């Protein structure tokens, strides 16, 4: 089945064309539209699984040596030759399964969530296009085709975030996402140009085979520029500002963007380019530091938000920071592992939030919720499972992936004790704000209006079944990567090892240099490596439990305390609640200036130069027409005189 890998992205494209053209042109019934949209995703997921099992049958070394599936030449110009071709290896197929699988469940959920929306057909056409672009990105065998998918998901995010474009907020959010991502994409494009300029190719296999020809400065520049692109797509500091505003789109779109598509692009790209990143230690350090900083920075903003979707948005930014921390310390498989488990529980959390909104007539403010667990039991229990997973509680998927990242951040040669500490604190903050969200939303007394209370109900099966499936995956998804220290086997790492290589040197046994430095500083006692890994694991769990306990105390046992704390630390509270005023700073420093420059060129250059030049030419033609019009007198003798004079001029010219 490996040779049929091209069907994986093709099927969603067929769904897009069918619903986008035939569905809208003939105004097809919603059942037909939804059936087509979901079926093509289901088939795409099915073929992803078939290719996965075909790879699994091969010996480990052969899995990374499967020839690319090249369909046809695309651009052949001078030294540039690119093809439409797909990469077939463990990394691309894992990503294809995650993208198509989670997207399939989101599509099914959307049938119920969007059933009354007048843009139903357009919505599913865009959704299919989004998945097609993401699958193109993760399956591409060259940088240029990856860039098509890269730009495609940016376009689709604009279309879906601004889906309800008749309202100002979604329209502005869509534009913001589009513009901010263009900033990052410029860096990606420059990095791609540098690769071609120095290596003469954009095909992955050739680039990585020739990577040793690059000097350290060049490879550092390339990797940093590619990382700039990643900060835009994956919402890292400083280009994260578009993602919270993306909540203006339909909730299933938020789930799709945050769980299965767009925001994971940057992490995947760095993992795919691990060969050149491993040659650039400065870039690796930059990626790890930015990832750790984003993880704790975004977590701090999630603590005080009351909009249920925005809390989840900042949670996504923070979790993406974890993934960048992982790939930055060289733990590429750990980063992809967390990407997969995060897709399960974050997709579930957003769909659960949509189910809550469905029950409360679209309400987003957690302060107007409460007491929902009795009336929406499926939503509550599945949401709780996802919350336990993201908090890193043992037995749930997030525990295995998060703790592998923390361990690698400490023990890897590229890691550091400080990186582990930042990650551990961010984990505690995550546990706090996620259980704050769960407690305030589902427990206590219902604070909704009396009219809303009358209509609170559980979502229909077409919405709850995807919740249950994702809840199961949020529990069992981590068991493919049980650490050896717990007596398990990391099947996930073993499957990706032919592509991403082994664990960083020193991982799996404590990095002696880090332990010695910590020991010399008096921070720890020097102990055996296995015990050290277990102790760090226990510490991270304890930190998470402390975060949960604080949330329980503040929002269930003593719900009046948060208000008093906000009054006592009003300045700090105001700064954090307003997201450190970053949007306002960007508005003052960049957006406002860009608008003024644009307005200047519009008025002075476009209106003053271009339009006036056009009007001048038109005016000259009008004047010349009026002059020539006088020649047309209507008198024959005048025309005869003109002919005679013309003949005289010709004769004189010929005589000379």
XYZ file of C-alpha atoms in Angstrom:
656
model
C 0.000 0.000 0.000
C 3.015 2.304 0.272
C 2.765 3.339 -3.379
C -0.742 4.702 -2.743
C 0.461 7.324 -0.274
C -0.635 10.029 -2.731
C -4.256 9.170 -1.981
C -3.876 10.468 1.579
C -3.761 14.171 0.576
C -5.744 13.708 -2.641
C -8.974 12.584 -0.971
C -9.502 15.770 1.103
C -8.747 17.778 -2.055
C -11.539 15.899 -3.844
C -13.879 16.703 -0.958
C -12.963 20.377 -1.195
C -13.596 20.507 -4.944
C -16.876 18.618 -4.661
C -18.338 20.726 -1.851
C -16.725 23.965 -2.974
C -17.935 23.713 -6.572
C -20.743 21.201 -6.970
C -22.077 21.545 -3.420
C -22.454 25.310 -3.601
C -23.416 25.493 -7.276
C -26.244 22.990 -6.948
C -27.048 23.875 -3.328
C -26.749 20.240 -2.243
C -28.448 18.954 0.878
C -26.423 19.271 4.085
C -26.448 15.507 4.536
C -24.713 15.029 1.192
C -22.171 17.753 1.946
C -21.327 16.371 5.394
C -21.241 12.782 4.146
C -18.740 13.656 1.405
C -16.576 15.808 3.698
C -16.395 13.175 6.432
C -16.023 10.217 4.066
C -12.965 11.581 2.283
C -11.314 12.248 5.656
C -12.198 8.769 6.874
C -10.697 7.227 3.741
C -7.592 9.397 4.071
C -7.168 8.200 7.654
C -7.720 4.606 6.514
C -4.989 4.841 3.870
C -2.656 6.445 6.431
C -3.140 3.419 8.668
C -2.530 1.035 5.761
C 0.736 2.777 4.859
C 1.720 2.743 8.536
C 1.283 -1.024 8.777
C 3.139 -1.472 5.489
C 6.079 0.427 6.981
C 5.804 -1.544 10.197
C 6.378 -4.788 8.297
C 9.736 -3.532 7.032
C 12.979 -3.873 9.016
C 13.718 -0.677 11.002
C 16.591 0.435 8.750
C 14.483 -0.067 5.627
C 11.707 2.215 6.879
C 13.806 5.322 6.335
C 15.055 4.095 2.952
C 11.693 3.789 1.182
C 11.919 5.740 -2.104
C 9.862 8.909 -2.337
C 6.632 8.652 -4.308
C 7.193 11.111 -7.169
C 4.087 11.858 -9.225
C 5.522 14.259 -11.820
C 7.999 17.066 -12.400
C 6.684 20.387 -11.205
C 9.157 23.213 -11.863
C 12.208 22.710 -14.076
C 14.030 25.986 -14.665
C 17.779 26.398 -14.850
C 19.308 24.671 -11.861
C 15.967 24.349 -10.091
C 14.103 21.083 -10.427
C 11.222 20.335 -8.106
C 8.646 17.593 -8.211
C 5.271 16.781 -6.762
C 6.478 13.989 -4.540
C 5.692 12.533 -1.141
C 8.032 11.422 1.612
C 7.339 7.924 2.923
C 8.998 7.358 6.273
C 7.922 6.884 9.913
C 7.865 10.624 10.663
C 5.652 11.612 7.727
C 3.244 8.717 8.275
C 2.878 9.397 12.010
C 2.047 12.999 11.166
C -0.369 11.905 8.423
C -2.203 9.609 10.849
C -2.446 12.317 13.505
C -3.636 14.959 11.033
C -6.157 12.801 9.180
C -7.357 10.903 12.269
C -8.017 13.822 14.596
C -9.401 15.881 11.705
C -11.819 13.052 10.890
C -13.315 13.183 14.386
C -13.491 16.978 14.243
C -15.352 16.743 10.928
C -17.918 14.382 12.453
C -18.346 16.674 15.462
C -18.786 19.655 13.134
C -21.830 18.076 11.496
C -23.715 18.530 14.758
C -22.088 21.780 15.835
C -22.644 23.634 12.537
C -25.969 22.068 11.539
C -27.914 25.356 11.616
C -25.216 27.578 10.113
C -26.094 29.080 6.707
C -22.458 28.655 5.608
C -22.523 24.887 6.200
C -21.292 23.912 2.714
C -18.613 26.597 2.610
C -17.438 25.529 6.066
C -16.857 21.916 5.090
C -15.194 22.906 1.826
C -12.712 25.052 3.762
C -12.222 22.311 6.343
C -11.331 19.754 3.659
C -8.972 22.252 2.039
C -7.287 22.872 5.390
C -6.585 19.177 5.907
C -5.373 18.793 2.311
C -2.860 21.604 2.801
C -1.646 20.193 6.106
C -1.207 16.718 4.635
C 0.702 18.262 1.734
C 2.971 19.974 4.250
C 3.785 16.847 6.265
C 4.106 14.478 3.294
C 6.096 16.749 0.946
C 9.525 15.482 -0.073
C 10.975 18.918 -0.801
C 11.011 22.370 0.739
C 9.056 24.038 -2.074
C 6.106 21.649 -1.865
C 6.247 21.931 1.923
C 6.069 25.702 1.483
C 2.906 25.317 -0.613
C 1.306 23.443 2.269
C 2.823 25.952 4.696
C 1.187 28.866 2.899
C -1.965 26.854 2.300
C -2.665 26.299 5.982
C -2.089 30.017 6.514
C -4.685 30.812 3.863
C -7.160 28.323 5.317
C -6.697 29.722 8.814
C -7.630 33.135 7.421
C -10.735 31.690 5.754
C -11.871 29.711 8.795
C -10.953 32.123 11.597
C -12.813 34.818 9.675
C -15.573 32.387 8.684
C -18.257 34.671 10.111
C -16.803 37.624 8.200
C -19.992 39.666 8.522
C -18.892 40.405 12.107
C -15.914 42.674 12.737
C -14.161 40.552 15.376
C -13.774 37.357 13.273
C -12.844 39.373 10.179
C -10.135 41.257 12.080
C -8.878 38.056 13.731
C -8.545 36.392 10.334
C -6.554 39.321 8.974
C -4.353 39.354 12.065
C -3.554 35.654 11.708
C -2.771 36.111 8.029
C -0.490 39.136 8.473
C 1.430 37.822 11.502
C 2.072 34.542 9.732
C 3.386 36.371 6.684
C 6.103 37.847 8.897
C 7.248 34.385 9.918
C 6.847 33.010 6.400
C 9.296 35.610 5.113
C 11.947 34.049 7.348
C 11.088 30.559 6.091
C 11.347 31.792 2.496
C 14.776 33.362 3.095
C 15.986 30.148 4.708
C 14.796 28.187 1.694
C 16.583 30.606 -0.671
C 19.810 30.162 1.287
C 19.522 26.388 1.065
C 19.111 26.514 -2.708
C 21.853 29.113 -3.143
C 24.412 26.974 -1.299
C 23.304 23.432 -2.128
C 21.505 23.832 -5.461
C 18.529 21.700 -4.455
C 15.402 21.823 -2.319
C 14.749 18.074 -2.144
C 15.042 16.828 1.443
C 17.214 13.784 0.780
C 19.699 15.789 -1.286
C 19.783 18.722 1.135
C 20.500 16.520 4.134
C 23.071 14.473 2.191
C 24.925 17.673 1.216
C 24.460 19.432 4.553
C 28.082 18.737 5.542
C 29.144 21.165 2.788
C 27.631 24.090 4.683
C 29.900 26.188 6.880
C 28.815 26.812 10.504
C 27.729 30.410 9.898
C 25.559 29.501 6.916
C 23.878 26.550 8.591
C 23.172 28.716 11.636
C 21.611 31.414 9.460
C 19.480 28.851 7.612
C 18.201 27.200 10.772
C 17.457 30.501 12.503
C 15.519 31.764 9.485
C 13.528 28.546 9.342
C 12.845 28.945 13.053
C 11.448 32.431 12.400
C 8.907 30.741 10.153
C 8.176 28.218 12.882
C 7.506 30.943 15.462
C 4.754 32.294 13.224
C 2.996 29.058 12.365
C 3.430 27.535 15.834
C 2.676 30.718 17.775
C 5.906 31.171 19.710
C 7.352 34.367 21.145
C 7.191 36.937 19.561
C 4.681 35.897 16.858
C 2.125 34.190 19.100
C -0.338 37.096 19.190
C -2.597 35.789 16.424
C -3.547 32.537 18.142
C -5.709 33.842 21.042
C -7.685 35.977 18.583
C -8.194 32.897 16.402
C -10.876 31.872 18.913
C -13.285 34.083 16.970
C -13.766 31.269 14.471
C -16.105 28.277 14.962
C -15.001 26.110 17.892
C -14.287 22.994 15.762
C -11.950 25.190 13.714
C -10.115 26.106 16.914
C -9.812 22.402 17.657
C -8.499 21.696 14.163
C -5.939 24.513 14.238
C -4.722 23.756 17.754
C -4.750 19.974 17.691
C -4.204 18.542 14.243
C -3.018 21.158 11.792
C -1.354 24.541 11.469
C 0.248 25.126 14.875
C 2.132 21.821 14.767
C 3.760 22.787 11.454
C 6.772 24.471 13.012
C 7.561 21.565 15.320
C 7.301 19.095 12.454
C 9.481 21.262 10.198
C 12.296 21.406 12.755
C 12.048 17.656 13.363
C 12.177 17.053 9.611
C 15.247 19.304 9.374
C 16.935 17.719 12.402
C 20.052 16.984 10.324
C 20.882 20.640 9.765
C 19.661 21.733 13.203
C 21.992 19.216 14.822
C 24.837 20.997 13.010
C 23.863 24.370 14.530
C 24.201 24.316 18.335
C 23.462 28.034 18.566
C 20.162 27.545 16.760
C 19.319 24.561 18.953
C 19.901 26.697 22.038
C 17.727 29.487 20.615
C 14.901 27.039 19.874
C 15.077 25.522 23.370
C 15.216 28.890 25.145
C 12.347 30.365 23.139
C 10.328 27.198 23.705
C 10.866 27.232 27.464
C 10.152 30.967 27.663
C 6.953 30.583 25.648
C 5.813 27.649 27.794
C 5.932 29.578 31.061
C 4.942 32.954 29.573
C 1.769 31.639 27.933
C 0.902 29.605 31.025
C 1.001 32.771 33.123
C -1.582 34.401 30.853
C -3.847 31.356 30.906
C -4.123 31.581 34.696
C -6.300 34.706 34.736
C -8.451 34.391 31.609
C -12.211 33.839 31.932
C -12.999 33.070 28.296
C -13.010 29.262 28.150
C -11.579 29.145 24.628
C -8.861 31.694 25.331
C -7.652 29.691 28.318
C -7.267 26.746 25.960
C -5.563 28.987 23.390
C -2.867 30.050 25.849
C -2.596 26.432 26.901
C -1.820 25.512 23.294
C 0.880 28.169 23.046
C 2.409 26.846 26.264
C 2.296 23.209 25.134
C 3.866 24.151 21.818
C 6.632 25.725 23.867
C 7.198 22.293 25.413
C 7.538 20.788 21.954
C 10.077 23.409 20.910
C 11.945 22.831 24.151
C 12.134 19.152 23.214
C 13.432 19.623 19.679
C 15.745 22.377 20.915
C 17.563 19.974 23.243
C 17.786 17.367 20.490
C 14.898 15.187 21.683
C 13.133 15.237 18.324
C 11.121 12.063 18.861
C 9.995 13.351 22.284
C 8.739 16.538 20.637
C 6.742 14.570 18.062
C 5.461 12.251 20.809
C 4.068 15.229 22.726
C 2.694 16.626 19.472
C 0.686 13.419 19.054
C -0.638 13.160 22.610
C -1.383 16.889 22.615
C -3.461 16.439 19.458
C -5.652 13.966 21.330
C -6.294 15.880 24.535
C -6.270 19.390 23.082
C -8.658 18.392 20.323
C -10.894 16.925 23.028
C -10.655 20.037 25.203
C -11.764 22.350 22.403
C -14.565 20.051 21.333
C -15.591 19.813 24.983
C -15.616 23.601 25.182
C -17.829 23.624 22.101
C -20.177 21.167 23.794
C -20.355 23.487 26.813
C -21.150 26.414 24.531
C -23.796 24.296 22.816
C -25.410 23.637 26.197
C -25.243 27.291 27.285
C -26.441 28.969 24.088
C -22.954 30.046 23.031
C -21.713 31.381 26.391
C -17.903 31.704 26.710
C -17.484 33.388 30.100
C -16.657 30.803 32.771
C -18.091 33.121 35.420
C -21.522 32.434 33.920
C -21.129 28.670 34.004
C -20.860 26.151 36.844
C -22.720 23.036 37.926
C -22.788 21.524 34.442
C -21.469 18.083 35.347
C -24.916 16.716 36.189
C -26.646 17.908 33.023
C -23.752 17.259 30.639
C -22.101 14.130 32.095
C -20.398 12.917 28.907
C -18.913 16.333 28.251
C -17.745 16.595 31.864
C -16.081 13.195 32.167
C -14.365 13.384 28.800
C -13.225 16.945 29.534
C -11.868 15.786 32.891
C -9.854 13.033 31.199
C -8.302 15.549 28.826
C -7.539 17.855 31.761
C -5.820 15.036 33.642
C -3.808 14.265 30.512
C -2.620 17.830 29.927
C -1.791 18.168 33.633
C 0.562 15.201 33.312
C -1.147 12.917 35.812
C 0.279 9.353 35.745
C -1.710 6.926 33.650
C -2.745 9.524 31.085
C -1.009 10.219 27.784
C 0.336 13.639 28.704
C 2.276 12.181 31.623
C 4.480 10.061 29.372
C 5.170 12.695 26.719
C 5.599 15.646 29.091
C 7.947 13.834 31.434
C 10.056 12.565 28.567
C 10.539 16.179 27.484
C 11.439 17.288 31.008
C 13.893 14.426 31.401
C 15.527 15.193 28.062
C 15.663 18.901 28.947
C 17.710 17.944 31.969
C 19.826 15.052 30.728
C 20.523 15.916 27.090
C 23.904 17.474 26.195
C 21.893 20.398 24.802
C 19.786 20.635 27.962
C 20.266 22.404 31.260
C 18.937 22.290 34.793
C 17.345 25.710 34.251
C 15.396 24.456 31.223
C 14.040 21.583 33.303
C 13.082 23.988 36.090
C 11.184 26.310 33.733
C 9.400 23.336 32.183
C 8.461 21.918 35.584
C 7.076 25.248 36.814
C 5.098 25.643 33.581
C 3.699 22.139 34.152
C 2.475 23.164 37.595
C 0.890 26.311 36.186
C -0.779 24.231 33.463
C -2.292 21.884 36.038
C -3.539 24.892 38.006
C -5.283 26.809 35.225
C -6.712 23.710 33.560
C -8.313 22.509 36.788
C -9.405 26.078 37.503
C -11.217 25.945 34.176
C -12.729 22.529 34.942
C -13.830 23.427 38.473
C -15.352 26.784 37.528
C -17.109 25.389 34.457
C -18.498 22.101 35.729
C -18.625 22.212 39.539
C -20.303 24.482 42.087
C -23.558 26.308 41.486
C -24.779 27.159 37.999
C -24.346 30.906 37.460
C -26.129 31.101 34.100
C -29.277 33.155 33.645
C -32.610 31.504 34.405
C -33.510 31.446 30.728
C -30.264 29.666 29.813
C -30.655 27.205 32.706
C -33.920 25.952 31.243
C -32.201 24.815 28.056
C -28.993 23.247 29.418
C -28.644 19.811 27.848
C -26.079 17.277 26.722
C -24.898 17.470 23.128
C -26.276 14.983 20.573
C -24.425 11.694 19.900
C -22.818 13.009 16.723
C -20.922 15.442 18.980
C -20.364 13.231 22.036
C -19.067 10.140 20.204
C -15.942 12.012 18.966
C -15.468 13.239 22.554
C -15.489 9.664 23.849
C -13.053 8.419 21.180
C -10.614 11.271 21.823
C -10.969 10.695 25.581
C -9.904 7.079 25.105
C -6.924 8.211 23.020
C -6.070 10.810 25.683
C -5.706 7.947 28.136
C -4.065 5.189 26.090
C -2.148 7.328 23.585
C 0.888 7.577 25.837
C 1.347 3.854 26.339
C 3.252 3.559 23.064
C 6.067 5.499 24.743
C 6.495 4.099 28.260
C 9.979 5.013 29.538
C 12.427 2.221 30.243
C 12.809 3.403 33.813
C 9.201 2.332 34.435
C 9.863 -1.080 32.957
C 8.166 -0.309 29.661
C 9.226 -0.022 26.055
C 9.206 3.157 24.018
C 7.690 1.827 20.799
C 7.091 5.348 19.523
C 10.755 6.268 19.759
C 11.812 2.973 18.223
C 9.529 3.559 15.244
C 10.885 7.083 14.634
C 14.523 6.208 15.375
C 15.439 5.339 11.737
C 14.502 8.901 10.756
C 15.231 11.001 13.831
C 18.074 8.924 15.235
C 18.649 7.771 18.776
C 18.077 9.679 21.954
C 20.553 12.497 22.595
C 23.782 11.270 24.087
C 23.336 11.030 27.820
C 19.575 10.517 27.730
C 18.330 7.298 29.195
C 21.127 7.652 31.703
C 21.760 10.902 33.535
C 23.974 13.484 31.907
C 26.977 13.417 34.212
C 27.986 16.943 33.370
C 24.633 18.349 34.455
C 24.438 16.238 37.581
C 27.971 17.257 38.520
C 27.226 20.927 37.924
C 24.087 20.699 40.040
C 26.006 18.775 42.684
C 28.818 21.319 42.677
C 26.268 24.091 43.157
C 24.902 22.247 46.172
C 21.488 21.877 44.548
C 21.353 18.081 44.547
C 23.133 15.049 45.828
C 24.921 12.912 43.283
C 22.860 9.767 42.848
C 22.356 6.976 40.368
C 20.981 7.875 36.963
C 17.912 5.631 37.081
C 16.901 6.941 40.496
C 17.529 10.463 39.269
C 15.075 10.046 36.397
C 12.428 8.601 38.702
C 12.924 11.388 41.234
C 12.512 14.072 38.563
C 9.376 12.288 37.386
C 7.969 12.227 40.915
C 8.861 15.888 41.420
C 7.003 16.928 38.263
C 3.928 14.952 39.347
C 4.057 16.535 42.807
C 4.281 19.985 41.216
C 1.205 19.182 39.105
C -0.684 17.953 42.178
C 0.228 21.160 44.004
C -1.225 23.161 41.104
C -4.433 21.101 41.224
C -4.664 21.531 45.001
C -4.310 25.295 44.751
C -7.051 25.401 42.109
C -9.292 23.275 44.338
C -8.678 25.541 47.318
C -9.184 28.819 45.435
C -12.176 27.932 43.289
C -14.085 25.275 45.238
C -13.235 25.508 48.932
C -12.569 29.270 49.201
C -14.029 30.897 46.062
C -13.839 34.376 47.598
C -10.033 34.263 47.915
C -9.201 34.929 44.211
C -11.004 38.281 44.346
C -9.094 39.294 47.465
C -5.803 38.263 45.878
C -6.664 40.261 42.761
C -7.309 43.337 44.924
C -4.123 42.848 46.900
C -1.919 42.420 43.822
C -3.936 44.677 41.557
C -1.032 46.023 39.495
C 0.384 42.584 38.735
C -3.106 41.204 38.165
C -3.957 43.984 35.711
C -0.745 43.497 33.740
C -1.143 39.733 33.420
C -4.904 39.889 32.832
C -4.270 42.283 29.938
C -1.696 39.861 28.505
C 1.242 42.084 29.420
C -0.158 44.703 26.986
C 1.752 43.063 24.142
C -1.081 43.649 21.670
C -1.140 47.317 22.626
C 2.648 47.555 22.270
C 2.536 45.905 18.853
C -0.301 48.230 17.874
C 1.692 51.309 18.883
C 5.059 50.207 17.495
C 4.177 48.287 14.357
C 0.513 48.217 13.388
C -0.129 51.931 13.794
C 3.073 52.828 11.948
C 2.289 50.380 9.161
C -1.180 51.874 8.793
C 0.270 55.399 8.649
C 2.830 54.371 6.042
C 0.134 52.612 4.054
C -2.140 55.643 4.277
C 0.726 57.923 3.162
C 1.496 55.830 0.095
C -2.197 55.505 -0.665
C -2.824 59.264 -0.568
C 0.511 60.622 -1.794
C 1.689 57.958 -4.204
C -1.404 56.069 -5.341
C -3.745 59.045 -5.434
C -1.109 61.744 -5.908
C 1.188 60.085 -8.455
C -0.428 57.040 -10.027
C -3.984 58.337 -10.294
C -2.853 61.820 -11.357
C -0.550 60.324 -13.997
C -3.425 58.323 -15.393
C -5.682 61.372 -15.290
C -2.952 63.469 -16.983
C -2.648 61.008 -19.857
C -6.425 60.926 -20.181
C -6.534 64.739 -20.138
C -3.856 65.004 -22.832
C -5.754 62.594 -25.029
C -8.908 64.609 -24.496
C -7.104 67.849 -25.423
C -5.507 66.264 -28.485
C -8.861 64.895 -29.523
C -10.361 68.352 -29.338
C -7.498 69.738 -31.457
C -7.909 67.073 -34.105
C -11.656 67.500 -34.056
C -11.245 70.973 -35.588
C -9.743 69.397 -38.684
C -12.998 67.534 -39.283
C -14.868 70.569 -40.711
C -17.090 68.711 -43.149
C -15.935 70.877 -46.130
C -14.546 68.909 -49.103
C -12.265 71.736 -50.227
C -10.583 71.696 -46.831
C -9.877 67.980 -47.137
C -8.539 68.524 -50.694
C -6.206 71.246 -49.407
C -4.941 68.881 -46.733
C -4.279 66.172 -49.310
C -2.427 68.645 -51.532
C -0.229 69.891 -48.706
C 0.524 66.316 -47.696
C 1.505 65.437 -51.255
C 3.837 68.462 -51.412
C 5.558 67.366 -48.191
C 6.043 63.843 -49.547
C 7.471 65.125 -52.858
C 9.922 67.432 -51.051
C 11.006 64.536 -48.849
C 11.568 62.285 -51.884
C 13.523 64.945 -53.793
C 15.917 65.355 -50.850
